[in-house]
Amino acid sequence: MPEPRTVALVTLGCARNEVDSEELAGRLEADGWRLVDDASEADVAVVNTCGFVEAAKKDSVDALLEANDLKGHGRTQAVVAVGCMAERYGKELADALPEADGVLGFDDYADISTRLNTILSGGHVEAHTPRDRRKLLPLTPVERQAAAAEVALPGHGAPEDLPEGLAPASGPRTLRKRLDNAPVASIKLASGCDRRCSFCAIPAFRGSFISRRPSDVLNETVWLAGQGVREVMLVSENNTSYGKDLGDIRLLETLLTEVAAVDGIERVRVSYLQPAEMRPGLIDVMTGTDKVMPYFDLSFQHSAPAVLRRMRRFGSTEQFLGLLESIRAKAPEAGARSNFIVGFPGETEEDYAELERFITHAGLDAIGVFGYSDEDGTEAAGYDGKLDQDIVDDRVSRLSKLAEELTAQRAEQRIGSEITVLVESVEDGVVEGRAAHQAPETDGLTTLLGADDAEIGRFYRATVVGTEGVDLVAEAITLLGADV
């Protein structure tokens, strides 16, 4: 019997891409492929690209070129691009990057095994022609669920979508194969976005907003718990819209309590929240439900009303501060983070000062700062009032410095408080994990002292005794059991 062909998945970008990669892994394993971690040991390296901003696109191209360098020096025979950048640019990317042996869009995912076999056999798979994926589903959200079966929605796979008689060797019939053994995993709650922010191209290549069925989310949670996952993070382009196409805009509140009740899951975290769509009932559930973390990843982007209007967003400094105040009235230690764009077309020095005022008073635990740059196909790319790059760079530098100081101060305010730490790394005597206000990869870490017997996936109650920027240093008090 011939040896199975091998494949390595290289994932860039956000947690949503990580879920998509695990769906691809599930499909490939179900069709007999052997998954390997090292691209140099794979017959084909599949790079799941990010196409959000210029820096992410550059990283994606670099990853493809790095994988291409392996060809001719080992087992690697082909390099294939998938993901957002491949979907967004298609044939344009294929022409500009001949080093890639294939550029596959979302429509290719359901038949990914055949596509890769064709490429490895010397055949050609035509790169797709990009299209506005918002037009693939009905305009009215409640009409979308019936049409969704005919549209490729990465990360939405259900077990019945597997070819008959095939199942991954690692477990039950599922379209997901875990690519690591971390105690935390993301779950795709929805795909796409109906908002029309003037700077963002994501809706055009990810499509209109469509929710996954609650039963699919719950079944996947149960499966992940069986794989040793202790914390799940619900991800999508806009979690606060979950359920609107299922006839219940408050469905997230119900789903959160059900996910938190899954045996083995000790933490549930929600990301990507739109401030304009936050509602009192959702805040109540996120601050008052056992095992649901009081963690608020709020997409503010700016706080000056004039800039927000040009961004096609809503709010103001006072409204955003009021939202944070309402959250902390219910959970004083709640975590809050956000990203901000500076140098947006038409942004005045007064607008920038207003953003500084908001950040100074917001008490955010983590802040991402990005300088504006034109994105292909967006409304803002055609705006007048573009700022000189040196002005944009100066404002990025100033706001980044302020953000670094303020988030460090916020971390210092936690000294003396008790936290619960999920251990994620034990290496050379150093134990690291995350507290409730720290999401994976974005919000800092906690170094745990006095936990010599620590194991990955276990929880400790600890006291914060020091900080290093946004990172915490905590002294272990006790190892916790199931009740955390």
Short mmCIF file of N, CA and C in Angstrom, two decimals, residues 300-305 307-308 316-318 320-321 324 339-343 347-364 367-369 391-407 409:
data_model
loop_
_atom_site.label_atom_id
_atom_site.label_comp_id
_atom_site.label_asym_id
_atom_site.label_seq_id
_atom_site.Cartn_x
_atom_site.Cartn_y
_atom_site.Cartn_z
N PHE A 300 -13.47 49.70 18.93
CA PHE A 300 -13.75 51.14 18.94
C PHE A 300 -13.23 51.83 17.67
N GLN A 301 -12.00 51.56 17.28
CA GLN A 301 -11.32 52.11 16.11
C GLN A 301 -10.96 53.59 16.23
N HIS A 302 -11.81 54.40 16.84
CA HIS A 302 -11.53 55.82 17.08
C HIS A 302 -12.57 56.30 18.07
N SER A 303 -12.47 57.55 18.51
CA SER A 303 -13.51 58.07 19.39
C SER A 303 -13.98 59.47 19.01
N ALA A 304 -13.31 60.11 18.04
CA ALA A 304 -13.74 61.43 17.58
C ALA A 304 -14.94 61.26 16.66
N PRO A 305 -16.08 61.87 16.96
CA PRO A 305 -17.29 61.66 16.16
C PRO A 305 -17.10 61.92 14.67
N VAL A 307 -14.42 61.60 12.80
CA VAL A 307 -13.67 60.51 12.18
C VAL A 307 -14.53 59.26 12.10
N LEU A 308 -15.27 58.96 13.16
CA LEU A 308 -16.14 57.79 13.17
C LEU A 308 -17.18 57.88 12.06
N SER A 316 -18.88 58.01 20.27
CA SER A 316 -18.11 59.18 20.67
C SER A 316 -17.33 58.81 21.93
N THR A 317 -16.43 59.68 22.34
CA THR A 317 -15.67 59.44 23.57
C THR A 317 -16.61 59.20 24.74
N GLU A 318 -17.60 60.06 24.90
CA GLU A 318 -18.48 59.95 26.07
C GLU A 318 -19.33 58.68 26.01
N PHE A 320 -18.54 55.85 24.52
CA PHE A 320 -17.68 54.69 24.76
C PHE A 320 -17.27 54.60 26.22
N LEU A 321 -16.97 55.72 26.84
CA LEU A 321 -16.64 55.70 28.27
C LEU A 321 -17.85 55.25 29.08
N LEU A 324 -18.04 51.43 28.89
CA LEU A 324 -17.06 50.81 29.79
C LEU A 324 -17.48 50.96 31.24
N ASN A 339 -8.63 48.05 19.34
CA ASN A 339 -7.69 48.52 18.33
C ASN A 339 -8.12 49.90 17.84
N PHE A 340 -7.14 50.68 17.37
CA PHE A 340 -7.43 52.03 16.91
C PHE A 340 -6.66 52.32 15.63
N ILE A 341 -7.31 53.06 14.74
CA ILE A 341 -6.68 53.53 13.50
C ILE A 341 -6.41 55.01 13.64
N VAL A 342 -5.17 55.42 13.42
CA VAL A 342 -4.84 56.85 13.45
C VAL A 342 -4.38 57.29 12.06
N GLY A 343 -4.53 58.59 11.81
CA GLY A 343 -4.15 59.11 10.51
C GLY A 343 -5.19 58.86 9.44
N GLU A 347 -8.54 63.27 9.45
CA GLU A 347 -8.32 63.34 10.90
C GLU A 347 -7.50 64.59 11.22
N THR A 348 -8.06 65.46 12.05
CA THR A 348 -7.36 66.68 12.45
C THR A 348 -6.57 66.42 13.72
N GLU A 349 -5.75 67.39 14.09
CA GLU A 349 -5.02 67.27 15.35
C GLU A 349 -5.99 67.25 16.52
N GLU A 350 -7.10 67.96 16.37
CA GLU A 350 -8.13 67.95 17.42
C GLU A 350 -8.79 66.57 17.53
N ASP A 351 -9.04 65.92 16.38
CA ASP A 351 -9.59 64.56 16.41
C ASP A 351 -8.62 63.61 17.10
N TYR A 352 -7.35 63.75 16.77
CA TYR A 352 -6.35 62.89 17.39
C TYR A 352 -6.30 63.12 18.89
N ALA A 353 -6.38 64.39 19.32
CA ALA A 353 -6.37 64.72 20.75
C ALA A 353 -7.58 64.11 21.45
N GLU A 354 -8.73 64.05 20.75
CA GLU A 354 -9.92 63.44 21.33
C GLU A 354 -9.71 61.94 21.54
N LEU A 355 -9.03 61.30 20.60
CA LEU A 355 -8.71 59.88 20.75
C LEU A 355 -7.77 59.67 21.93
N GLU A 356 -6.79 60.53 22.07
CA GLU A 356 -5.89 60.44 23.23
C GLU A 356 -6.68 60.58 24.53
N ARG A 357 -7.65 61.50 24.54
CA ARG A 357 -8.46 61.71 25.75
C ARG A 357 -9.23 60.43 26.10
N PHE A 358 -9.80 59.81 25.09
CA PHE A 358 -10.54 58.58 25.36
C PHE A 358 -9.64 57.50 25.93
N ILE A 359 -8.51 57.27 25.28
CA ILE A 359 -7.62 56.21 25.72
C ILE A 359 -7.12 56.48 27.14
N THR A 360 -6.88 57.74 27.44
CA THR A 360 -6.38 58.11 28.76
C THR A 360 -7.37 57.75 29.86
N HIS A 361 -8.66 57.83 29.57
CA HIS A 361 -9.68 57.59 30.59
C HIS A 361 -10.33 56.22 30.50
N ALA A 362 -10.02 55.44 29.45
CA ALA A 362 -10.74 54.19 29.22
C ALA A 362 -10.28 53.05 30.11
N GLY A 363 -9.02 53.06 30.57
CA GLY A 363 -8.53 51.97 31.41
C GLY A 363 -8.48 50.64 30.69
N LEU A 364 -8.05 50.63 29.45
CA LEU A 364 -7.99 49.40 28.66
C LEU A 364 -6.78 48.56 29.06
N ILE A 367 -4.09 47.51 23.97
CA ILE A 367 -4.42 48.46 22.92
C ILE A 367 -3.56 48.17 21.69
N GLY A 368 -4.20 48.04 20.55
CA GLY A 368 -3.49 47.91 19.29
C GLY A 368 -3.61 49.21 18.52
N VAL A 369 -2.51 49.69 17.96
CA VAL A 369 -2.49 50.96 17.23
C VAL A 369 -2.02 50.69 15.80
N ILE A 391 3.04 62.46 9.01
CA ILE A 391 2.06 62.80 10.05
C ILE A 391 1.44 61.53 10.62
N VAL A 392 1.08 60.60 9.74
CA VAL A 392 0.52 59.33 10.20
C VAL A 392 1.51 58.60 11.10
N ASP A 393 2.76 58.53 10.66
CA ASP A 393 3.78 57.83 11.44
C ASP A 393 3.99 58.49 12.80
N ASP A 394 3.96 59.82 12.83
CA ASP A 394 4.14 60.54 14.09
C ASP A 394 3.01 60.22 15.06
N ARG A 395 1.79 60.21 14.55
CA ARG A 395 0.64 59.94 15.43
C ARG A 395 0.64 58.49 15.90
N VAL A 396 1.04 57.57 15.03
CA VAL A 396 1.16 56.18 15.46
C VAL A 396 2.18 56.07 16.59
N SER A 397 3.30 56.72 16.44
CA SER A 397 4.35 56.67 17.46
C SER A 397 3.87 57.26 18.77
N ARG A 398 3.20 58.41 18.70
CA ARG A 398 2.73 59.07 19.92
C ARG A 398 1.66 58.25 20.64
N LEU A 399 0.70 57.73 19.85
CA LEU A 399 -0.38 56.97 20.49
C LEU A 399 0.14 55.63 21.01
N SER A 400 1.06 55.02 20.30
CA SER A 400 1.63 53.75 20.76
C SER A 400 2.36 53.93 22.08
N LYS A 401 3.10 55.02 22.20
CA LYS A 401 3.82 55.29 23.45
C LYS A 401 2.84 55.51 24.59
N LEU A 402 1.79 56.30 24.32
CA LEU A 402 0.79 56.54 25.35
C LEU A 402 0.10 55.24 25.74
N ALA A 403 -0.25 54.44 24.74
CA ALA A 403 -0.92 53.17 25.01
C ALA A 403 -0.05 52.24 25.85
N GLU A 404 1.23 52.21 25.56
CA GLU A 404 2.15 51.36 26.33
C GLU A 404 2.20 51.79 27.79
N GLU A 405 2.22 53.10 28.01
CA GLU A 405 2.25 53.61 29.39
C GLU A 405 0.95 53.30 30.12
N LEU A 406 -0.18 53.52 29.45
CA LEU A 406 -1.48 53.35 30.09
C LEU A 406 -1.79 51.89 30.38
N THR A 407 -1.46 51.00 29.47
CA THR A 407 -1.74 49.58 29.71
C THR A 407 -0.81 49.03 30.80
N GLN A 409 0.18 50.82 33.34
CA GLN A 409 -0.45 51.32 34.57
C GLN A 409 -1.66 50.48 34.95
#
